[in-house]
Every structure is written in structure tokens, then in C-alpha cells.
Amino acid sequence: MMHDVIIAGGSYAGMAAALQLLRAHKTVLVIDAGERRNRFADLSHGFLGQDGVAAAEIASTARKQLMAYPTLTWVEGRAVGIRGEKDDFTVTTAGGQAHHGRRVLLATGVADQLPDIAGLAERWGKSVHHCPYCHGYELDRGKIGVIGTGPMSIHQAEIVSEWGDVTFFLNGAVELDADARRRLQDRKVRIDPALISRIEGSAEVVLADARTLVFAGLFTAPHCKPASPIAERAGCALEETLIGIQIRTDEAKQTSIAGIFACGDVARAPHSVTLAVADGAWAGAQIHRSLIWPEQ
Ligand code: FAD
Ligand code: MG
């Protein structure tokens, strides 16, 4: 069977695109590996109408609504390869299946490369966060530690000071010039040059000099890269942003390969559920246009 559109990644962005296409009577195949980026956090914040709702529930409600459309096929699995060209793509899965589609949409999300600090990964999405708009309010203007990973951390320490009293750990990963020091000082950010040994308790930072500092929560700025190598393997151009690597697209969310589109965290920055859904809805409509007017 030739599907109108094959979507790799069935989370917020991929499902938002699918919804537009299904409502335009297109046949859509979603292939999803089931590893949403926010799976480490229980509640999702900041998405209008769904503020404080479980991240998994937002996704499962959306999926239930999509499943009511008869032109949707959903496959649980991982897309590993794309061959062919516009109007005749074949997408293969890790399970060895081959699926055919006229257009391909990559909504595969990003993976966070966390700083290598003992005890940090286990607390990711619980007491260690990256986005203050998502998780800052709940810290109740308490003490916040920002764990430096690189130049982006300076900006993170500055902005997070809107949500509490910030200590910025350089941790051997951030260099500050006079201008950065002055900006941090203006925001009343405390700068701590010590190295971090480990994280304990909820958000206790144990330093190499044997001090232990207790916080309401911690923030860090991970480097992001596509969660799946599929775009790079297919030859889609990637680009570097301030927060990591993403797939390059044009205004219509088409990648450097005609007929292959990308949306959500893997194809835009910054990142949130709201922005992923908006990007997906836009991509879905643009793919629909490209099926009607392929020459444009
Ligand atoms: P994702 O949700 O990451 O989904 C990508 C999907 O594609 C996954 O299901 C994955 O398994 C699948 N996939 C990947 N590769 C393949 C492949 N090759 N084949 C098939 N399927 C594949 N944002 C908010 O707005 N509010 C919050 O409170 C919030 N909390 C967060 C907490 C944490 C800990 C993190 C890390 C992020 C948080 N975010 C939050 C950001 C939010 O998770 C992302 O912006 C959002 O998930 C992006 O949606 P997406 O559909 O682009 O990608
Ligand atoms: Mg998605």
C-alpha cells in the first residue's frame, strides 16, 4: 500500500501533523518508538488547557482521538532507513518491515546529552530541569542551582534568576569574561567555581571541596541532538543551533531532500510541547499542500 504520508515519531509534533492530514482524508502511517523526550517527568506545564496534566496523558488522549480516523495506521517500532524519492519513498523499520509513502515526515525528537555527574541522570525531569517556564514556578522562588555545561549556561543562570535565588556552578565547563560576570552580578547570581562531585537527596550538590549545598531544584542546559540517526542517514542537511543539532528545514518544514519534512524539537528551537504541536500542525498543512501542488 502507498500511504500519502509516513510519519516517523508519534509524539506531540508527529500527532499534531497527523491530525491535520487525517482531517484532510489523507492516508497516514505513524511509526513510533514510544520514547517521548519528557518521559522522565510526571507532569507537563505551560501547554494551554493542559497545564499540570501528566505528559503521558496528554499524549495518550491525543492518540485515542487520532485512532478514531479510519485512514490512520499506527505501527509501534523504530524507522531506520528511508530510500526512494518524492512520491515513492520506502521507510524501513528495525523489525525489517518496509512501508511505502508519497511524503515522509520526521518528528523523531531530540535526545539530551546530560553532564556526566554522579546522581544527575536519575534526577532528570524530577529535581533537575532545563526549562524554567516548564518547571520553575513549582520551586516557589526558593534556592536554585544552575549546573554549567557551556556558554548557554550563562544565559540559563541569568534567566533562571527570575524564578529564585541562583547559585551558578561553573564546574570547569564555563568560562566567564568580565561582561558575563557583570551581567550575572546584576541578576544577583552567586558564582561558584568549584567542581561538583555528585548530586544527592532531592537536589543537594556535593562539591569536590566537601561542601554540600541544598537547593529547591537544579537546572542544567544539555546539548541536544536528533534522537534518531535516520535524517542524517537519509542525507538530510543538519544545522547547529545554540542548544544543539537539528534538521534544517525551509518555511514549509521541508528538509534539504524534496518530499522529506521534519518538525518538532528535531527541527526547531527552542523546545516545548506547545511549540512542537504548533510546528506539527503547520508541517501537516504544508505537506497537504505539497500533495495538492507538488510543483510548488
Ligand atoms: P518527542 O516528544 O521527543 O517525541 C519524539 C517521538 O519520536 C518519540 O515517541 C520517539 O520514541 C519517536 N522516535 C524517535 N526516533 C524514532 C524513529 N527512528 N522511528 C520511530 N519513532 C521514533 N515541554 C513543555 O512544554 N512542558 C513541560 O513541562 C516539559 N517538560 C519537560 C521535561 C523534560 C524532562 C524534558 C526533557 C522535556 C520537557 N519538555 C516540556 C519539552 C518537551 O518534552 C518537548 O518539547 C516535546 O516532547 C517535543 O515533542 P516532539 O514530538 O517534537 O518530540
Ligand atoms: Mg512527535
Coordinates of C-alpha atoms and ligand atoms in Angstrom, one line a residue, residues 9-15 107-108, ligand 2:
G9 CA 7.7 9.8 15.6
G10 CA 4.2 9.8 17.1
S11 CA 4.5 12.2 19.9
Y12 CA 3.2 15.8 20.2
A13 CA 4.7 17.1 16.9
G14 CA 4.1 13.9 14.8
M15 CA 0.5 13.5 16.1
A107 CA 9.1 14.1 14.1
T108 CA 11.6 12.0 15.9
Ligands
MG2 MG 6.3 13.8 17.6

